[in-house]
Tab-separated table of C-alpha atoms in Angstrom:
chain	number	residue	atom	x	y	z
N	1472	UNK	CA	0.000	0.000	0.000
N	1473	UNK	CA	2.855	2.406	0.768
N	1474	UNK	CA	5.208	1.113	-1.920
N	1475	UNK	CA	7.311	-1.359	0.075
N	1476	UNK	CA	7.892	-5.010	-0.840
N	1477	UNK	CA	6.034	-7.556	1.261
N	1478	UNK	CA	9.273	-9.142	2.516
N	1479	UNK	CA	12.737	-7.700	3.162
N	1480	UNK	CA	14.883	-10.527	4.598
N	1481	UNK	CA	17.905	-8.236	4.422
N	1482	UNK	CA	16.369	-5.951	7.064
N	1483	UNK	CA	17.446	-7.439	10.401
N	1484	UNK	CA	18.297	-4.349	12.460
N	1485	UNK	CA	15.425	-2.920	14.542
N	1486	UNK	CA	16.171	0.734	13.740
N	1487	UNK	CA	16.697	-0.011	10.048
N	1488	UNK	CA	13.204	-1.513	9.990
N	1489	UNK	CA	11.733	1.589	11.647
N	1490	UNK	CA	13.540	3.965	9.307
N	1491	UNK	CA	12.474	2.013	6.227
N	1492	UNK	CA	8.784	1.957	7.171
N	1493	UNK	CA	8.704	5.517	8.500
N	1494	UNK	CA	10.467	6.830	5.406
N	1495	UNK	CA	7.820	5.218	3.197
N	1496	UNK	CA	4.953	6.538	5.331
N	1497	UNK	CA	6.328	10.101	5.298
N	1498	UNK	CA	5.884	10.303	1.523
N	1499	UNK	CA	2.120	10.598	2.075
N	1500	UNK	CA	-0.083	13.150	3.805
N	1501	UNK	CA	-2.500	12.037	6.508
N	1502	UNK	CA	-5.410	12.469	4.092
N	1503	UNK	CA	-3.671	10.364	1.458
N	1504	UNK	CA	-3.015	7.607	3.993
N	1505	UNK	CA	-6.648	7.680	5.109
N	1506	UNK	CA	-7.721	7.266	1.468
N	1507	UNK	CA	-5.274	4.371	0.990
N	1508	UNK	CA	-6.535	2.695	4.165
N	1509	UNK	CA	-10.070	2.916	2.828
N	1510	UNK	CA	-9.108	1.633	-0.632
N	1511	UNK	CA	-7.078	-1.286	0.713
N	1512	UNK	CA	-9.274	-2.096	3.720
N	1513	UNK	CA	-6.382	-1.487	6.088
N	1514	UNK	CA	-6.811	-0.809	9.800
N	1515	UNK	CA	-4.921	2.468	10.092
N	1516	UNK	CA	-5.860	5.798	11.640
N	1517	UNK	CA	-4.471	9.232	12.395
N	1518	UNK	CA	-3.248	9.845	15.939
N	1519	UNK	CA	-5.457	12.447	17.633
N	1520	UNK	CA	-5.419	14.231	20.938
N	1521	UNK	CA	-8.583	13.687	22.948
N	1522	UNK	CA	-9.503	17.330	22.310
N	1523	UNK	CA	-9.368	16.767	18.536
N	1524	UNK	CA	-11.202	13.445	18.809
N	1525	UNK	CA	-14.083	15.118	20.657
N	1526	UNK	CA	-14.504	17.512	17.725
N	1527	UNK	CA	-14.852	14.757	15.132
N	1528	UNK	CA	-18.302	13.557	14.119
N	1529	UNK	CA	-17.492	10.139	15.535
N	1530	UNK	CA	-16.222	11.561	18.827
N	1531	UNK	CA	-19.343	13.674	19.232
N	1532	UNK	CA	-21.548	10.638	18.623
N	1533	UNK	CA	-19.566	8.557	21.116
N	1534	UNK	CA	-19.833	11.231	23.822
N	1535	UNK	CA	-23.429	10.172	24.512
N	1536	UNK	CA	-22.602	6.475	24.922
N	1537	UNK	CA	-22.006	4.891	28.350
N	1538	UNK	CA	-19.211	2.405	28.991
N	1539	UNK	CA	-21.452	-0.462	27.828
N	1540	UNK	CA	-25.069	-0.991	26.879
N	1541	UNK	CA	-27.509	-3.832	27.493
N	1542	UNK	CA	-30.925	-3.802	25.847
N	1543	UNK	CA	-33.631	-6.366	25.001
N	1544	UNK	CA	-34.015	-7.789	21.508
N	1545	UNK	CA	-37.222	-9.652	22.377
N	1546	UNK	CA	-39.225	-10.272	25.538
N	1547	UNK	CA	-41.401	-13.187	24.399
N	1548	UNK	CA	-39.251	-16.039	25.697
N	1549	UNK	CA	-39.611	-17.013	29.381
N	1550	UNK	CA	-36.887	-16.583	32.018
N	1551	UNK	CA	-34.011	-19.068	31.760
N	1552	UNK	CA	-32.926	-19.606	35.389
N	1553	UNK	CA	-29.401	-20.580	36.304
N	1554	UNK	CA	-28.780	-24.320	36.427
N	1555	UNK	CA	-29.494	-26.094	39.698
N	1556	UNK	CA	-27.553	-29.138	40.786
N	1557	UNK	CA	-28.344	-31.887	43.289
N	1558	UNK	CA	-24.936	-31.199	44.758
N	1559	UNK	CA	-23.902	-27.749	45.861
N	1560	UNK	CA	-23.096	-25.790	42.661
N	1561	UNK	CA	-19.452	-24.841	42.562
N	1562	UNK	CA	-19.605	-22.181	39.815
N	1563	UNK	CA	-22.415	-19.788	38.985
N	1564	UNK	CA	-22.475	-20.221	35.196
N	1565	UNK	CA	-22.364	-24.012	35.145
N	1566	UNK	CA	-24.578	-25.329	32.367
N	1567	UNK	CA	-24.366	-22.215	30.182
N	1568	UNK	CA	-23.027	-22.676	26.672
N	1569	UNK	CA	-21.075	-19.852	25.064
N	1570	UNK	CA	-19.994	-19.593	21.421
N	1571	UNK	CA	-17.055	-17.229	21.014
N	1572	UNK	CA	-16.515	-15.734	17.553
N	1573	UNK	CA	-13.453	-13.595	18.234
N	1574	UNK	CA	-9.770	-13.045	17.573
N	1575	UNK	CA	-6.705	-11.868	19.513
N	1576	UNK	CA	-7.485	-10.338	22.967
N	1577	UNK	CA	-10.521	-8.220	23.929
N	1578	UNK	CA	-13.329	-10.527	22.760
N	1579	UNK	CA	-11.539	-13.731	23.824
N	1580	UNK	CA	-11.017	-12.180	27.275
N	1581	UNK	CA	-14.801	-12.038	27.662
N	1582	UNK	CA	-14.963	-15.763	26.889
N	1583	UNK	CA	-12.083	-16.516	29.244
N	1584	UNK	CA	-13.806	-14.650	32.086
N	1585	UNK	CA	-17.127	-16.423	31.519
N	1586	UNK	CA	-15.242	-19.746	31.543
N	1587	UNK	CA	-13.783	-18.785	34.921
N	1588	UNK	CA	-17.374	-18.622	36.212
N	1589	UNK	CA	-18.138	-22.117	34.936
N	1590	UNK	CA	-19.567	-21.529	31.456
N	1591	UNK	CA	-18.718	-23.978	28.676
N	1592	UNK	CA	-16.999	-21.645	26.206
N	1593	UNK	CA	-16.390	-22.925	22.677
N	1594	UNK	CA	-14.110	-20.629	20.675
N	1595	UNK	CA	-14.759	-20.997	16.958
N	1596	UNK	CA	-12.210	-19.670	14.476
N	1597	UNK	CA	-11.447	-20.333	10.817
N	1598	UNK	CA	-8.124	-21.773	9.750
N	1599	UNK	CA	-8.269	-19.282	6.866
N	1600	UNK	CA	-8.294	-16.255	9.184
N	1601	UNK	CA	-4.981	-15.299	10.858
N	1602	UNK	CA	-4.586	-14.912	14.595
N	1603	UNK	CA	-1.682	-14.270	16.986
N	1604	UNK	CA	-0.508	-17.606	18.498
N	1605	UNK	CA	1.288	-15.883	21.391
N	1606	UNK	CA	-1.936	-14.486	22.876
N	1607	UNK	CA	-3.742	-17.818	22.594
N	1608	UNK	CA	-1.601	-19.086	25.481
N	1609	UNK	CA	-3.533	-16.742	27.757
N	1610	UNK	CA	-6.961	-16.009	26.303
N	1611	UNK	CA	-7.819	-19.644	25.461
N	1612	UNK	CA	-7.505	-20.737	29.097
N	1613	UNK	CA	-10.567	-22.652	30.302
N	1614	UNK	CA	-12.144	-23.119	26.859
N	1615	UNK	CA	-12.493	-25.612	24.087
N	1616	UNK	CA	-11.397	-24.342	20.676
N	1617	UNK	CA	-12.481	-25.560	17.277
N	1618	UNK	CA	-12.168	-24.609	13.617
N	1619	UNK	CA	-15.123	-23.969	11.312
N	1620	UNK	CA	-15.188	-21.989	8.075
N	1621	UNK	CA	-18.646	-20.459	7.740
N	1622	UNK	CA	-18.455	-20.292	3.942
N	1623	UNK	CA	-18.256	-24.079	3.817
N	1624	UNK	CA	-21.644	-25.853	3.719
N	1625	UNK	CA	-20.657	-28.747	5.997
N	1626	UNK	CA	-19.148	-26.373	8.563
N	1627	UNK	CA	-22.275	-24.221	8.438
N	1628	UNK	CA	-24.393	-27.273	9.270
N	1629	UNK	CA	-22.132	-28.062	12.219
N	1630	UNK	CA	-22.316	-24.457	13.388
N	1631	UNK	CA	-26.115	-24.483	13.145
N	1632	UNK	CA	-26.242	-27.579	15.358
N	1633	UNK	CA	-24.070	-25.867	17.973
N	1634	UNK	CA	-26.295	-22.785	17.894
N	1635	UNK	CA	-29.383	-24.790	18.839
N	1636	UNK	CA	-28.367	-25.012	22.493
N	1637	UNK	CA	-26.102	-21.967	22.822
N	1638	UNK	CA	-26.971	-19.425	25.513
N	1639	UNK	CA	-24.446	-16.693	24.688
N	1640	UNK	CA	-22.747	-15.517	21.474
N	1641	UNK	CA	-19.647	-13.315	21.687
N	1642	UNK	CA	-18.911	-11.362	18.498
N	1643	UNK	CA	-15.503	-9.690	18.385
N	1644	UNK	CA	-15.191	-9.112	14.658
N	1645	UNK	CA	-15.516	-5.857	12.740
N	1646	UNK	CA	-19.187	-4.776	12.584
N	1647	UNK	CA	-21.030	-6.584	9.822
N	1648	UNK	CA	-18.619	-9.507	9.366
N	1649	UNK	CA	-20.713	-12.108	11.219
N	1650	UNK	CA	-23.964	-10.569	9.971
N	1651	UNK	CA	-22.786	-10.892	6.369
N	1652	UNK	CA	-22.357	-14.617	6.937
N	1653	UNK	CA	-26.091	-14.819	7.695
N	1654	UNK	CA	-25.996	-14.467	11.472
N	1655	UNK	CA	-27.364	-11.063	12.400
N	1656	UNK	CA	-28.333	-10.777	16.077
N	1657	UNK	CA	-31.959	-10.461	14.984
N	1658	UNK	CA	-31.727	-13.696	12.948
N	1659	UNK	CA	-30.223	-15.592	15.871
N	1660	UNK	CA	-32.846	-14.221	18.235
N	1661	UNK	CA	-35.557	-15.411	15.841
N	1662	UNK	CA	-34.092	-18.924	16.106
N	1663	UNK	CA	-33.950	-18.583	19.896
N	1664	UNK	CA	-37.600	-17.534	20.014
N	1665	UNK	CA	-38.593	-20.601	18.007
N	1666	UNK	CA	-36.822	-22.857	20.496
N	1667	UNK	CA	-38.489	-21.025	23.405
N	1668	UNK	CA	-35.283	-19.905	25.133
N	1669	UNK	CA	-33.677	-16.492	24.794
N	1670	UNK	CA	-30.134	-15.656	23.745
N	1671	UNK	CA	-27.529	-13.160	24.947
N	1672	UNK	CA	-25.531	-11.556	22.111
N	1673	UNK	CA	-22.358	-9.747	23.193
N	1674	UNK	CA	-20.555	-7.407	20.767
N	1675	UNK	CA	-17.076	-5.930	21.174
N	1676	UNK	CA	-15.334	-3.878	18.484
N	1677	UNK	CA	-12.767	-1.109	18.043
N	1678	UNK	CA	-14.509	2.172	17.236
N	1679	UNK	CA	-17.967	1.673	18.789
N	1680	UNK	CA	-21.118	3.534	17.824
N	1681	UNK	CA	-22.553	0.971	15.402
N	1682	UNK	CA	-26.067	1.256	16.808
N	1683	UNK	CA	-25.930	5.039	16.310
N	1684	UNK	CA	-24.486	4.927	12.812
N	1685	UNK	CA	-21.357	6.758	14.003
N	1686	UNK	CA	-18.994	7.787	11.205
N	1687	UNK	CA	-16.141	5.348	11.861
N	1688	UNK	CA	-18.182	2.525	13.382
N	1689	UNK	CA	-17.575	0.007	10.602
N	1690	UNK	CA	-13.817	0.557	10.340
N	1691	UNK	CA	-11.460	-2.288	11.278
N	1692	UNK	CA	-9.102	-1.783	14.204
N	1693	UNK	CA	-7.537	-3.056	17.384
N	1694	UNK	CA	-6.240	-1.680	20.671
N	1695	UNK	CA	-3.424	0.563	19.455
N	1696	UNK	CA	-5.713	2.154	16.869
N	1697	UNK	CA	-8.320	2.905	19.535
N	1698	UNK	CA	-5.541	4.274	21.787
N	1699	UNK	CA	-4.389	6.542	18.962
N	1700	UNK	CA	-7.722	7.967	17.834
N	1701	UNK	CA	-9.184	8.647	21.310
N	1702	UNK	CA	-6.120	10.439	22.698
N	1703	UNK	CA	-4.710	7.788	25.030
N	1704	UNK	CA	-1.450	7.588	23.057
N	1705	UNK	CA	-0.979	11.340	23.349
N	1706	UNK	CA	-1.496	11.138	27.132
N	1707	UNK	CA	1.161	8.422	27.305
N	1708	UNK	CA	3.590	10.602	25.340
N	1709	UNK	CA	2.921	13.637	27.515
N	1710	UNK	CA	3.547	11.606	30.659
N	1711	UNK	CA	6.910	10.609	29.198
N	1712	UNK	CA	7.808	14.269	28.671
N	1713	UNK	CA	7.350	14.177	24.891
N	1714	UNK	CA	5.416	16.404	22.544
N	1715	UNK	CA	4.327	13.362	20.561
N	1716	UNK	CA	2.203	10.237	21.093
N	1717	UNK	CA	3.519	6.867	22.263
N	1718	UNK	CA	1.390	3.718	22.278
N	1719	UNK	CA	0.843	2.572	25.899
N	1720	UNK	CA	2.667	-0.555	27.077
N	1721	UNK	CA	0.783	-3.861	27.175
N	1722	UNK	CA	-2.709	-4.573	25.803
N	1723	UNK	CA	-4.362	-2.675	28.662
N	1724	UNK	CA	-7.338	-1.383	26.690
N	1725	UNK	CA	-7.823	-4.870	25.249
N	1726	UNK	CA	-8.034	-6.524	28.649
N	1727	UNK	CA	-9.988	-3.620	30.124
N	1728	UNK	CA	-12.540	-3.876	27.337
N	1729	UNK	CA	-12.660	-7.640	27.915
N	1730	UNK	CA	-13.532	-7.042	31.572
N	1731	UNK	CA	-16.200	-4.487	30.627
N	1732	UNK	CA	-17.602	-6.885	28.037
N	1733	UNK	CA	-17.782	-9.568	30.732
N	1734	UNK	CA	-19.803	-7.244	32.980
N	1735	UNK	CA	-22.135	-6.520	30.076
N	1736	UNK	CA	-22.468	-10.250	29.310
N	1737	UNK	CA	-23.199	-11.103	32.945
N	1738	UNK	CA	-25.821	-8.335	33.007
N	1739	UNK	CA	-27.511	-9.830	29.945
N	1740	UNK	CA	-27.317	-13.351	31.390
N	1741	UNK	CA	-28.841	-12.178	34.676
N	1742	UNK	CA	-31.672	-10.348	32.921
N	1743	UNK	CA	-32.422	-13.365	30.755
N	1744	UNK	CA	-32.566	-15.478	33.917
N	1745	UNK	CA	-34.828	-13.110	35.858
N	1746	UNK	CA	-36.878	-11.283	33.197
N	1747	UNK	CA	-36.704	-13.615	30.213
N	1748	UNK	CA	-36.152	-12.456	26.654
N	1749	UNK	CA	-33.039	-12.091	24.520
N	1750	UNK	CA	-30.492	-9.339	25.148
N	1751	UNK	CA	-27.825	-7.552	23.135
N	1752	UNK	CA	-24.776	-6.203	24.968
N	1753	UNK	CA	-22.270	-3.799	23.388
N	1754	UNK	CA	-18.949	-2.214	24.255
N	1755	UNK	CA	-15.802	-1.186	22.386
N	1756	UNK	CA	-12.147	-0.364	22.829
N	1757	UNK	CA	-12.971	3.285	22.230
N	1758	UNK	CA	-15.683	3.310	24.911
N	1759	UNK	CA	-13.229	1.847	27.400
N	1760	UNK	CA	-10.604	4.442	26.477
N	1761	UNK	CA	-13.063	7.309	26.818
N	1762	UNK	CA	-14.035	6.000	30.259
N	1763	UNK	CA	-10.344	5.771	31.172
N	1764	UNK	CA	-9.704	9.345	30.029
N	1765	UNK	CA	-12.765	10.593	31.951
N	1766	UNK	CA	-11.075	9.518	35.185
N	1767	UNK	CA	-8.324	12.085	34.623
N	1768	UNK	CA	-4.571	11.801	35.014
N	1769	UNK	CA	-2.607	11.215	38.207
N	1770	UNK	CA	-1.669	14.294	40.262
N	1771	UNK	CA	1.657	15.886	39.305
N	1772	UNK	CA	3.442	14.553	42.378
N	1773	UNK	CA	2.383	10.967	41.584
N	1774	UNK	CA	3.515	11.297	37.984
N	1775	UNK	CA	6.859	12.723	39.144
N	1776	UNK	CA	7.313	9.785	41.523
N	1777	UNK	CA	6.573	7.260	38.760
N	1778	UNK	CA	9.064	8.935	36.456
N	1779	UNK	CA	11.735	8.786	39.175
N	1780	UNK	CA	11.093	5.127	40.054
N	1781	UNK	CA	10.837	3.528	36.637
N	1782	UNK	CA	13.747	2.553	34.427
N	1783	UNK	CA	15.057	5.525	32.454
N	1784	UNK	CA	15.413	3.207	29.472
N	1785	UNK	CA	11.624	3.196	29.220
N	1786	UNK	CA	11.468	6.970	28.838
N	1787	UNK	CA	13.779	6.851	25.830
N	1788	UNK	CA	10.947	5.371	23.756
N	1789	UNK	CA	9.495	7.383	20.865
N	1790	UNK	CA	6.376	7.465	18.707
N	1791	UNK	CA	7.845	5.053	16.158
N	1792	UNK	CA	8.866	2.288	18.558
N	1793	UNK	CA	7.055	-1.005	18.143
N	1794	UNK	CA	4.486	-2.355	20.565
N	1795	UNK	CA	6.864	-5.203	21.428
N	1796	UNK	CA	9.667	-2.792	22.296
N	1797	UNK	CA	7.406	-0.582	24.430
N	1798	UNK	CA	6.000	-3.545	26.350
N	1799	UNK	CA	9.381	-5.222	26.800
N	1800	UNK	CA	10.916	-2.158	28.438
N	1801	UNK	CA	7.877	-1.578	30.649
N	1802	UNK	CA	7.817	-5.225	31.759
N	1803	UNK	CA	11.463	-5.134	32.821
N	1804	UNK	CA	10.806	-2.076	34.960
N	1805	UNK	CA	7.631	-3.495	36.535
N	1806	UNK	CA	9.298	-6.815	37.372
N	1807	UNK	CA	12.061	-4.924	39.173
N	1808	UNK	CA	9.751	-2.568	41.109
N	1809	UNK	CA	6.855	-4.936	41.858
N	1810	UNK	CA	8.175	-8.527	42.089
N	1811	UNK	CA	5.149	-9.575	44.185
N	1812	UNK	CA	2.974	-9.371	41.078
N	1813	UNK	CA	4.913	-12.335	39.684
N	1814	UNK	CA	5.178	-14.404	42.890
N	1815	UNK	CA	4.321	-18.122	42.726
N	1816	UNK	CA	1.431	-17.856	45.196
N	1817	UNK	CA	-0.343	-15.539	42.739
N	1818	UNK	CA	-0.049	-18.048	39.911
N	1819	UNK	CA	-1.599	-21.306	38.815
N	1820	UNK	CA	0.042	-23.972	36.660
N	1821	UNK	CA	-1.196	-26.939	34.670
N	1822	UNK	CA	0.198	-29.180	31.979
N	1823	UNK	CA	-1.273	-28.381	28.560
N	1824	UNK	CA	-1.258	-31.414	26.322
N	1825	UNK	CA	-2.047	-29.185	23.354
N	1826	UNK	CA	1.037	-27.027	23.912
N	1827	UNK	CA	3.154	-29.957	25.226
N	1828	UNK	CA	4.242	-28.124	28.340
N	1829	UNK	CA	3.301	-26.557	31.654
N	1830	UNK	CA	1.464	-23.245	31.303
N	1831	UNK	CA	1.326	-20.760	34.183
N	1832	UNK	CA	-1.301	-18.032	34.492
N	1833	UNK	CA	-2.464	-15.597	37.214
N	1834	UNK	CA	-5.121	-16.823	39.624
N	1835	UNK	CA	-8.494	-15.139	39.359
N	1836	UNK	CA	-8.471	-12.047	41.628
N	1837	UNK	CA	-12.229	-12.068	42.260
N	1838	UNK	CA	-13.773	-13.853	45.240
N	1839	UNK	CA	-17.493	-14.363	45.878
N	1840	UNK	CA	-18.827	-16.126	48.967
N	1841	UNK	CA	-20.529	-19.439	48.198
N	1842	UNK	CA	-19.121	-20.024	44.710
N	1843	UNK	CA	-15.781	-20.883	43.157
N	1844	UNK	CA	-14.083	-18.900	40.424
N	1845	UNK	CA	-11.362	-20.315	38.209
N	1846	UNK	CA	-10.601	-22.495	35.218
N	1847	UNK	CA	-10.922	-26.272	35.096
N	1848	UNK	CA	-9.005	-26.901	31.855
N	1849	UNK	CA	-5.677	-25.677	30.519
N	1850	UNK	CA	-5.185	-23.477	27.500
N	1851	UNK	CA	-4.862	-24.778	23.960
N	1852	UNK	CA	-4.277	-23.274	20.498
N	1853	UNK	CA	-7.122	-22.316	18.194
N	1854	UNK	CA	-8.839	-25.199	16.408
N	1855	UNK	CA	-7.677	-27.897	18.825
N	1856	UNK	CA	-10.988	-29.588	19.753
N	1857	UNK	CA	-13.908	-31.220	17.971
N	1858	UNK	CA	-16.939	-28.959	17.307
N	1859	UNK	CA	-19.181	-30.434	19.989
N	1860	UNK	CA	-20.623	-29.635	23.398
N	1861	UNK	CA	-20.201	-33.235	24.565
N	1862	UNK	CA	-17.438	-35.010	26.523
N	1863	UNK	CA	-15.466	-31.994	27.683
N	1864	UNK	CA	-12.607	-32.765	30.039
N	1865	UNK	CA	-12.116	-30.728	33.210
N	1866	UNK	CA	-10.253	-30.839	36.514
N	1867	UNK	CA	-12.339	-29.233	39.269
N	1868	UNK	CA	-9.561	-29.730	41.807
N	1869	UNK	CA	-7.972	-26.655	40.218
N	1870	UNK	CA	-10.726	-24.584	41.796
N	1871	UNK	CA	-9.432	-25.462	45.278
N	1872	UNK	CA	-5.817	-24.423	44.665
């Protein structure tokens, strides 16, 4: 799109890579890049301050949205109470079936959190759609994963059979992608009404504002793009003493949006259980970022203290440094200052047959009297399991560790 070859095996130096890409980008104006993004379907965006974002048509539309929304799609189906067991139930979402149609982090985090409350979460991806294997180590914890391509007739039939008993759908794709495959929320709710049991449809995307027809709602994107358009990247740069944006370290908006999406999903599940009906729940990376910005920045003295304590190497970062480089430097500093965050008693380990090794992840921080919260199966890569709700393995002794 910007005139570079797809592969440059001769480029092995980090700064040479940056200079090559940045030099190519600088040949275009911001407007020209926006036009190229649109023509090529690329997920790029200009970096805005929050003040400039608020003046855009999209920013003005988003200003009226709360952090998440939950509304009914139909109220004809009866309440679907939580499952009751002869024995004392150990997890509150036991018996609920969740289909996760998501990639990378934010949407899969919703599924991971619901699995920690006992839901059977089946992550469905296509082998023809790329994903990031590194993140699957974390976000696939507690789930089963399978591969279906919804443009293949046999896979569509399998998917339809799974839908018949699903309670929750998580949609983390760009707005319209799942709908264009024939699965609009309204279509799925119609099926749910015919079976006499409502459905909870949870949507997470980058820009937000789909239900309002906001200007950028249908654009593709991920965390760093949301951080850049809403002003979060500029706040990070200012904190570092720069008059330029820097993408924040770690996928914080991704995981934050995943937590918000979980709250929205639980709200929809609770309302289905107590009021009946089918519910649609929405949030976005941009909504999370706007909420974050609304909280304000730390007082000057706190910011000064953080700048003194953290590794000076971190503050040498610039706008053109990669996400990996930003996160790597931040992680080194955090490990040095806060070793307790990485202590063994805060972690849980289990052998993953799928990854042929022991995987360690943080224990769930939430505690609720009378129920257990945690995962009963180890992580696995995408597409590992058969597309079925039957014969799932699980180790409930993990809940007592």
